[in-house]
Amino acid sequence: MTKKEMACIVCPMSCHLEVTLDDNNNMIEVIGNTCKRGEVYAKSELKNPVRMLTSTVKLEGGLYKRLPVITSVNIPKDKLFDVMKEINKIEVCAPIKVGDIIISDVCGLHADIVASRSVERTDGDNRTESNTCNSK
Protein backbone atom coordinates (compact mmCIF):
# COMPACT_ATOMS: atom_id res chain seq x y z
CA MET A 1 0.00 0.00 0.00
CA THR A 2 1.06 3.54 -0.71
CA LYS A 3 -0.21 6.91 0.40
CA LYS A 4 -0.52 10.08 -1.65
CA GLU A 5 -1.20 13.56 -0.37
CA MET A 6 -3.06 16.24 -2.28
CA ALA A 7 -5.03 19.41 -1.72
CA CYS A 8 -8.65 19.31 -2.81
CA ILE A 9 -9.45 22.21 -5.15
CA VAL A 10 -13.20 21.69 -5.45
CA CYS A 11 -14.08 24.46 -3.00
CA PRO A 12 -12.28 27.21 -1.04
CA MET A 13 -11.76 24.91 1.98
CA SER A 14 -8.73 23.31 0.23
CA CYS A 15 -8.89 20.18 2.36
CA HIS A 16 -5.62 18.30 2.81
CA LEU A 17 -6.36 14.81 1.51
CA GLU A 18 -4.45 11.64 2.24
CA VAL A 19 -5.28 8.85 -0.21
CA THR A 20 -4.39 5.23 0.49
CA LEU A 21 -3.80 3.08 -2.61
CA ASP A 22 -3.43 -0.67 -2.90
CA ASP A 23 -0.62 -2.34 -4.84
CA ASN A 24 -2.62 -1.95 -8.09
CA ASN A 25 -3.05 1.82 -7.52
CA ASN A 26 -6.72 1.41 -6.65
CA MET A 27 -8.05 3.84 -4.08
CA ILE A 28 -8.79 2.22 -0.73
CA GLU A 29 -9.43 5.21 1.50
CA VAL A 30 -9.50 9.00 1.52
CA ILE A 31 -9.11 10.94 4.75
CA GLY A 32 -9.06 14.66 5.41
CA ASN A 33 -12.03 15.62 3.26
CA THR A 34 -14.83 17.53 4.96
CA CYS A 35 -17.41 16.61 2.31
CA LYS A 36 -18.13 13.86 -0.21
CA ARG A 37 -16.82 16.02 -3.07
CA GLY A 38 -13.27 15.59 -1.74
CA GLU A 39 -13.42 11.84 -2.19
CA VAL A 40 -14.82 12.22 -5.71
CA TYR A 41 -12.08 14.76 -6.52
CA ALA A 42 -9.32 12.45 -5.22
CA LYS A 43 -10.54 9.56 -7.35
CA SER A 44 -10.79 11.75 -10.44
CA GLU A 45 -7.39 13.35 -9.82
CA LEU A 46 -5.71 9.95 -9.60
CA LYS A 47 -7.35 8.46 -12.70
CA ASN A 48 -7.85 11.41 -15.05
CA PRO A 49 -6.80 14.85 -13.76
CA VAL A 50 -8.68 17.68 -15.48
CA ARG A 51 -8.78 21.46 -15.14
CA MET A 52 -10.68 24.48 -16.38
CA LEU A 53 -8.19 26.74 -18.15
CA THR A 54 -8.44 30.50 -17.90
CA SER A 55 -6.22 32.81 -19.90
CA THR A 56 -6.29 35.90 -22.11
CA VAL A 57 -6.00 36.54 -25.84
CA LYS A 58 -4.82 39.64 -27.68
CA LEU A 59 -7.63 42.11 -28.34
CA GLU A 60 -7.75 44.86 -30.96
CA GLY A 61 -10.18 47.75 -31.12
CA GLY A 62 -11.42 47.62 -27.55
CA LEU A 63 -10.87 49.46 -24.30
CA TYR A 64 -8.52 46.68 -23.14
CA LYS A 65 -5.56 45.02 -24.85
CA ARG A 66 -6.40 41.51 -23.59
CA LEU A 67 -9.65 39.52 -23.51
CA PRO A 68 -10.18 36.99 -20.71
CA VAL A 69 -11.16 33.52 -21.94
CA ILE A 70 -12.00 30.17 -20.36
CA THR A 71 -12.49 26.61 -21.57
CA SER A 72 -16.13 25.56 -21.91
CA VAL A 73 -15.45 22.28 -20.09
CA ASN A 74 -12.65 20.72 -18.06
CA ILE A 75 -9.72 19.53 -20.17
CA PRO A 76 -7.05 16.92 -19.40
CA LYS A 77 -4.27 18.40 -17.29
CA ASP A 78 -1.61 17.03 -19.64
CA LYS A 79 -3.12 19.06 -22.52
CA LEU A 80 -2.96 22.48 -20.81
CA PHE A 81 0.25 23.56 -22.55
CA ASP A 82 -1.01 22.40 -25.97
CA VAL A 83 -4.17 24.47 -25.50
CA MET A 84 -2.12 27.48 -24.35
CA LYS A 85 -0.06 27.29 -27.56
CA GLU A 86 -3.28 27.62 -29.55
CA ILE A 87 -4.60 30.43 -27.35
CA ASN A 88 -1.35 32.37 -27.80
CA LYS A 89 -1.80 32.31 -31.59
CA ILE A 90 -5.13 34.14 -31.45
CA GLU A 91 -5.95 37.83 -31.80
CA VAL A 92 -9.59 38.95 -31.74
CA CYS A 93 -11.31 42.20 -32.65
CA ALA A 94 -13.87 44.05 -30.56
CA PRO A 95 -16.79 43.97 -30.15
CA ILE A 96 -16.88 40.69 -28.23
CA LYS A 97 -19.71 39.39 -26.05
CA VAL A 98 -19.47 37.07 -23.05
CA GLY A 99 -19.90 33.52 -24.32
CA ASP A 100 -18.59 34.17 -27.83
CA ILE A 101 -16.60 31.16 -29.02
CA ILE A 102 -13.04 32.27 -29.70
CA ILE A 103 -11.66 28.83 -30.65
CA SER A 104 -13.97 25.92 -31.42
CA ASP A 105 -12.97 22.36 -30.41
CA VAL A 106 -9.47 23.41 -29.36
CA CYS A 107 -6.88 20.65 -29.92
CA GLY A 108 -9.69 18.19 -30.73
CA LEU A 109 -10.68 18.04 -27.04
CA HIS A 110 -14.39 18.87 -27.59
CA ALA A 111 -13.81 22.05 -25.60
CA ASP A 112 -14.27 25.58 -26.84
CA ILE A 113 -12.32 28.65 -25.77
CA VAL A 114 -15.00 31.15 -24.75
CA ALA A 115 -14.90 34.89 -24.01
CA SER A 116 -15.51 35.54 -20.33
CA ARG A 117 -16.00 39.31 -20.70
CA SER A 118 -17.83 41.60 -23.09
CA VAL A 119 -15.76 44.34 -24.74
CA GLU A 120 -17.29 47.10 -26.84
CA ARG A 121 -15.57 48.60 -29.85
CA THR A 122 -13.89 51.92 -29.08
CA ASP A 123 -13.56 54.82 -31.49
CA GLY A 124 -10.31 56.64 -32.08
CA ASP A 125 -8.11 53.60 -31.52
CA ASN A 126 -5.79 54.49 -34.44
CA ARG A 127 -6.68 51.36 -36.43
CA THR A 128 -5.89 51.33 -40.13
CA GLU A 129 -7.33 49.09 -42.81
CA SER A 130 -4.15 47.02 -42.79
CA ASN A 131 -4.37 46.52 -39.03
CA THR A 132 -6.73 43.54 -39.11
CA CYS A 133 -7.17 40.80 -36.57
CA ASN A 134 -5.57 37.58 -37.72
CA SER A 135 -4.18 34.47 -36.11
CA LYS A 136 -0.41 34.09 -36.15
PDB file of C-alpha atoms in Angstrom:
ATOM      1  CA  MET A   1       0.000   0.000   0.000  1.00  0.00           C
ATOM      2  CA  THR A   2       1.063   3.541  -0.709  1.00  0.00           C
ATOM      3  CA  LYS A   3      -0.215   6.913   0.404  1.00  0.00           C
ATOM      4  CA  LYS A   4      -0.523  10.082  -1.654  1.00  0.00           C
ATOM      5  CA  GLU A   5      -1.195  13.557  -0.368  1.00  0.00           C
ATOM      6  CA  MET A   6      -3.057  16.243  -2.276  1.00  0.00           C
ATOM      7  CA  ALA A   7      -5.029  19.409  -1.721  1.00  0.00           C
ATOM      8  CA  CYS A   8      -8.650  19.311  -2.815  1.00  0.00           C
ATOM      9  CA  ILE A   9      -9.446  22.214  -5.154  1.00  0.00           C
ATOM     10  CA  VAL A  10     -13.202  21.686  -5.454  1.00  0.00           C
ATOM     11  CA  CYS A  11     -14.076  24.458  -2.996  1.00  0.00           C
ATOM     12  CA  PRO A  12     -12.277  27.209  -1.044  1.00  0.00           C
ATOM     13  CA  MET A  13     -11.762  24.906   1.975  1.00  0.00           C
ATOM     14  CA  SER A  14      -8.726  23.310   0.225  1.00  0.00           C
ATOM     15  CA  CYS A  15      -8.892  20.179   2.357  1.00  0.00           C
ATOM     16  CA  HIS A  16      -5.615  18.304   2.813  1.00  0.00           C
ATOM     17  CA  LEU A  17      -6.362  14.810   1.509  1.00  0.00           C
ATOM     18  CA  GLU A  18      -4.455  11.640   2.236  1.00  0.00           C
ATOM     19  CA  VAL A  19      -5.277   8.853  -0.208  1.00  0.00           C
ATOM     20  CA  THR A  20      -4.394   5.230   0.488  1.00  0.00           C
ATOM     21  CA  LEU A  21      -3.795   3.081  -2.606  1.00  0.00           C
ATOM     22  CA  ASP A  22      -3.429  -0.674  -2.898  1.00  0.00           C
ATOM     23  CA  ASP A  23      -0.616  -2.344  -4.843  1.00  0.00           C
ATOM     24  CA  ASN A  24      -2.619  -1.945  -8.094  1.00  0.00           C
ATOM     25  CA  ASN A  25      -3.049   1.819  -7.516  1.00  0.00           C
ATOM     26  CA  ASN A  26      -6.721   1.406  -6.652  1.00  0.00           C
ATOM     27  CA  MET A  27      -8.049   3.838  -4.081  1.00  0.00           C
ATOM     28  CA  ILE A  28      -8.788   2.215  -0.732  1.00  0.00           C
ATOM     29  CA  GLU A  29      -9.426   5.206   1.497  1.00  0.00           C
ATOM     30  CA  VAL A  30      -9.495   9.002   1.522  1.00  0.00           C
ATOM     31  CA  ILE A  31      -9.114  10.939   4.746  1.00  0.00           C
ATOM     32  CA  GLY A  32      -9.057  14.659   5.408  1.00  0.00           C
ATOM     33  CA  ASN A  33     -12.031  15.619   3.257  1.00  0.00           C
ATOM     34  CA  THR A  34     -14.833  17.527   4.962  1.00  0.00           C
ATOM     35  CA  CYS A  35     -17.410  16.610   2.306  1.00  0.00           C
ATOM     36  CA  LYS A  36     -18.129  13.862  -0.212  1.00  0.00           C
ATOM     37  CA  ARG A  37     -16.816  16.019  -3.066  1.00  0.00           C
ATOM     38  CA  GLY A  38     -13.272  15.593  -1.736  1.00  0.00           C
ATOM     39  CA  GLU A  39     -13.417  11.836  -2.186  1.00  0.00           C
ATOM     40  CA  VAL A  40     -14.818  12.218  -5.715  1.00  0.00           C
ATOM     41  CA  TYR A  41     -12.076  14.760  -6.517  1.00  0.00           C
ATOM     42  CA  ALA A  42      -9.321  12.452  -5.221  1.00  0.00           C
ATOM     43  CA  LYS A  43     -10.545   9.559  -7.346  1.00  0.00           C
ATOM     44  CA  SER A  44     -10.788  11.751 -10.444  1.00  0.00           C
ATOM     45  CA  GLU A  45      -7.392  13.349  -9.818  1.00  0.00           C
ATOM     46  CA  LEU A  46      -5.707   9.950  -9.597  1.00  0.00           C
ATOM     47  CA  LYS A  47      -7.350   8.462 -12.701  1.00  0.00           C
ATOM     48  CA  ASN A  48      -7.845  11.413 -15.049  1.00  0.00           C
ATOM     49  CA  PRO A  49      -6.797  14.852 -13.756  1.00  0.00           C
ATOM     50  CA  VAL A  50      -8.684  17.678 -15.481  1.00  0.00           C
ATOM     51  CA  ARG A  51      -8.776  21.462 -15.143  1.00  0.00           C
ATOM     52  CA  MET A  52     -10.683  24.485 -16.383  1.00  0.00           C
ATOM     53  CA  LEU A  53      -8.194  26.738 -18.151  1.00  0.00           C
ATOM     54  CA  THR A  54      -8.441  30.504 -17.895  1.00  0.00           C
ATOM     55  CA  SER A  55      -6.217  32.807 -19.905  1.00  0.00           C
ATOM     56  CA  THR A  56      -6.292  35.903 -22.105  1.00  0.00           C
ATOM     57  CA  VAL A  57      -5.999  36.539 -25.838  1.00  0.00           C
ATOM     58  CA  LYS A  58      -4.825  39.638 -27.682  1.00  0.00           C
ATOM     59  CA  LEU A  59      -7.629  42.110 -28.336  1.00  0.00           C
ATOM     60  CA  GLU A  60      -7.749  44.863 -30.962  1.00  0.00           C
ATOM     61  CA  GLY A  61     -10.181  47.750 -31.116  1.00  0.00           C
ATOM     62  CA  GLY A  62     -11.423  47.617 -27.551  1.00  0.00           C
ATOM     63  CA  LEU A  63     -10.873  49.457 -24.304  1.00  0.00           C
ATOM     64  CA  TYR A  64      -8.523  46.680 -23.143  1.00  0.00           C
ATOM     65  CA  LYS A  65      -5.557  45.018 -24.851  1.00  0.00           C
ATOM     66  CA  ARG A  66      -6.398  41.507 -23.585  1.00  0.00           C
ATOM     67  CA  LEU A  67      -9.646  39.520 -23.514  1.00  0.00           C
ATOM     68  CA  PRO A  68     -10.183  36.990 -20.708  1.00  0.00           C
ATOM     69  CA  VAL A  69     -11.162  33.518 -21.941  1.00  0.00           C
ATOM     70  CA  ILE A  70     -11.996  30.166 -20.362  1.00  0.00           C
ATOM     71  CA  THR A  71     -12.492  26.608 -21.570  1.00  0.00           C
ATOM     72  CA  SER A  72     -16.126  25.564 -21.914  1.00  0.00           C
ATOM     73  CA  VAL A  73     -15.446  22.281 -20.088  1.00  0.00           C
ATOM     74  CA  ASN A  74     -12.653  20.717 -18.063  1.00  0.00           C
ATOM     75  CA  ILE A  75      -9.723  19.532 -20.170  1.00  0.00           C
ATOM     76  CA  PRO A  76      -7.054  16.918 -19.396  1.00  0.00           C
ATOM     77  CA  LYS A  77      -4.274  18.395 -17.289  1.00  0.00           C
ATOM     78  CA  ASP A  78      -1.607  17.029 -19.640  1.00  0.00           C
ATOM     79  CA  LYS A  79      -3.116  19.060 -22.524  1.00  0.00           C
ATOM     80  CA  LEU A  80      -2.957  22.476 -20.806  1.00  0.00           C
ATOM     81  CA  PHE A  81       0.253  23.556 -22.548  1.00  0.00           C
ATOM     82  CA  ASP A  82      -1.013  22.397 -25.967  1.00  0.00           C
ATOM     83  CA  VAL A  83      -4.166  24.473 -25.497  1.00  0.00           C
ATOM     84  CA  MET A  84      -2.120  27.481 -24.350  1.00  0.00           C
ATOM     85  CA  LYS A  85      -0.055  27.288 -27.561  1.00  0.00           C
ATOM     86  CA  GLU A  86      -3.284  27.616 -29.553  1.00  0.00           C
ATOM     87  CA  ILE A  87      -4.603  30.431 -27.355  1.00  0.00           C
ATOM     88  CA  ASN A  88      -1.354  32.366 -27.797  1.00  0.00           C
ATOM     89  CA  LYS A  89      -1.803  32.310 -31.595  1.00  0.00           C
ATOM     90  CA  ILE A  90      -5.130  34.143 -31.452  1.00  0.00           C
ATOM     91  CA  GLU A  91      -5.948  37.826 -31.797  1.00  0.00           C
ATOM     92  CA  VAL A  92      -9.588  38.949 -31.742  1.00  0.00           C
ATOM     93  CA  CYS A  93     -11.312  42.204 -32.649  1.00  0.00           C
ATOM     94  CA  ALA A  94     -13.868  44.050 -30.559  1.00  0.00           C
ATOM     95  CA  PRO A  95     -16.788  43.972 -30.145  1.00  0.00           C
ATOM     96  CA  ILE A  96     -16.881  40.690 -28.226  1.00  0.00           C
ATOM     97  CA  LYS A  97     -19.712  39.387 -26.048  1.00  0.00           C
ATOM     98  CA  VAL A  98     -19.469  37.066 -23.047  1.00  0.00           C
ATOM     99  CA  GLY A  99     -19.905  33.520 -24.316  1.00  0.00           C
ATOM    100  CA  ASP A 100     -18.588  34.172 -27.833  1.00  0.00           C
ATOM    101  CA  ILE A 101     -16.603  31.156 -29.017  1.00  0.00           C
ATOM    102  CA  ILE A 102     -13.043  32.271 -29.700  1.00  0.00           C
ATOM    103  CA  ILE A 103     -11.656  28.829 -30.650  1.00  0.00           C
ATOM    104  CA  SER A 104     -13.969  25.919 -31.421  1.00  0.00           C
ATOM    105  CA  ASP A 105     -12.970  22.362 -30.409  1.00  0.00           C
ATOM    106  CA  VAL A 106      -9.474  23.406 -29.358  1.00  0.00           C
ATOM    107  CA  CYS A 107      -6.882  20.649 -29.917  1.00  0.00           C
ATOM    108  CA  GLY A 108      -9.693  18.189 -30.726  1.00  0.00           C
ATOM    109  CA  LEU A 109     -10.684  18.045 -27.038  1.00  0.00           C
ATOM    110  CA  HIS A 110     -14.392  18.866 -27.589  1.00  0.00           C
ATOM    111  CA  ALA A 111     -13.813  22.049 -25.596  1.00  0.00           C
ATOM    112  CA  ASP A 112     -14.266  25.580 -26.839  1.00  0.00           C
ATOM    113  CA  ILE A 113     -12.322  28.652 -25.770  1.00  0.00           C
ATOM    114  CA  VAL A 114     -15.002  31.148 -24.753  1.00  0.00           C
ATOM    115  CA  ALA A 115     -14.905  34.887 -24.014  1.00  0.00           C
ATOM    116  CA  SER A 116     -15.508  35.540 -20.328  1.00  0.00           C
ATOM    117  CA  ARG A 117     -16.003  39.308 -20.705  1.00  0.00           C
ATOM    118  CA  SER A 118     -17.830  41.602 -23.089  1.00  0.00           C
ATOM    119  CA  VAL A 119     -15.765  44.338 -24.737  1.00  0.00           C
ATOM    120  CA  GLU A 120     -17.286  47.099 -26.840  1.00  0.00           C
ATOM    121  CA  ARG A 121     -15.572  48.599 -29.848  1.00  0.00           C
ATOM    122  CA  THR A 122     -13.889  51.923 -29.084  1.00  0.00           C
ATOM    123  CA  ASP A 123     -13.565  54.817 -31.487  1.00  0.00           C
ATOM    124  CA  GLY A 124     -10.305  56.643 -32.075  1.00  0.00           C
ATOM    125  CA  ASP A 125      -8.110  53.596 -31.518  1.00  0.00           C
ATOM    126  CA  ASN A 126      -5.786  54.490 -34.444  1.00  0.00           C
ATOM    127  CA  ARG A 127      -6.679  51.365 -36.435  1.00  0.00           C
ATOM    128  CA  THR A 128      -5.895  51.326 -40.129  1.00  0.00           C
ATOM    129  CA  GLU A 129      -7.330  49.089 -42.812  1.00  0.00           C
ATOM    130  CA  SER A 130      -4.149  47.018 -42.791  1.00  0.00           C
ATOM    131  CA  ASN A 131      -4.374  46.516 -39.026  1.00  0.00           C
ATOM    132  CA  THR A 132      -6.728  43.539 -39.106  1.00  0.00           C
ATOM    133  CA  CYS A 133      -7.172  40.796 -36.567  1.00  0.00           C
ATOM    134  CA  ASN A 134      -5.573  37.579 -37.721  1.00  0.00           C
ATOM    135  CA  SER A 135      -4.183  34.467 -36.113  1.00  0.00           C
ATOM    136  CA  LYS A 136      -0.411  34.094 -36.147  1.00  0.00           C
TER     137      LYS A 136
END
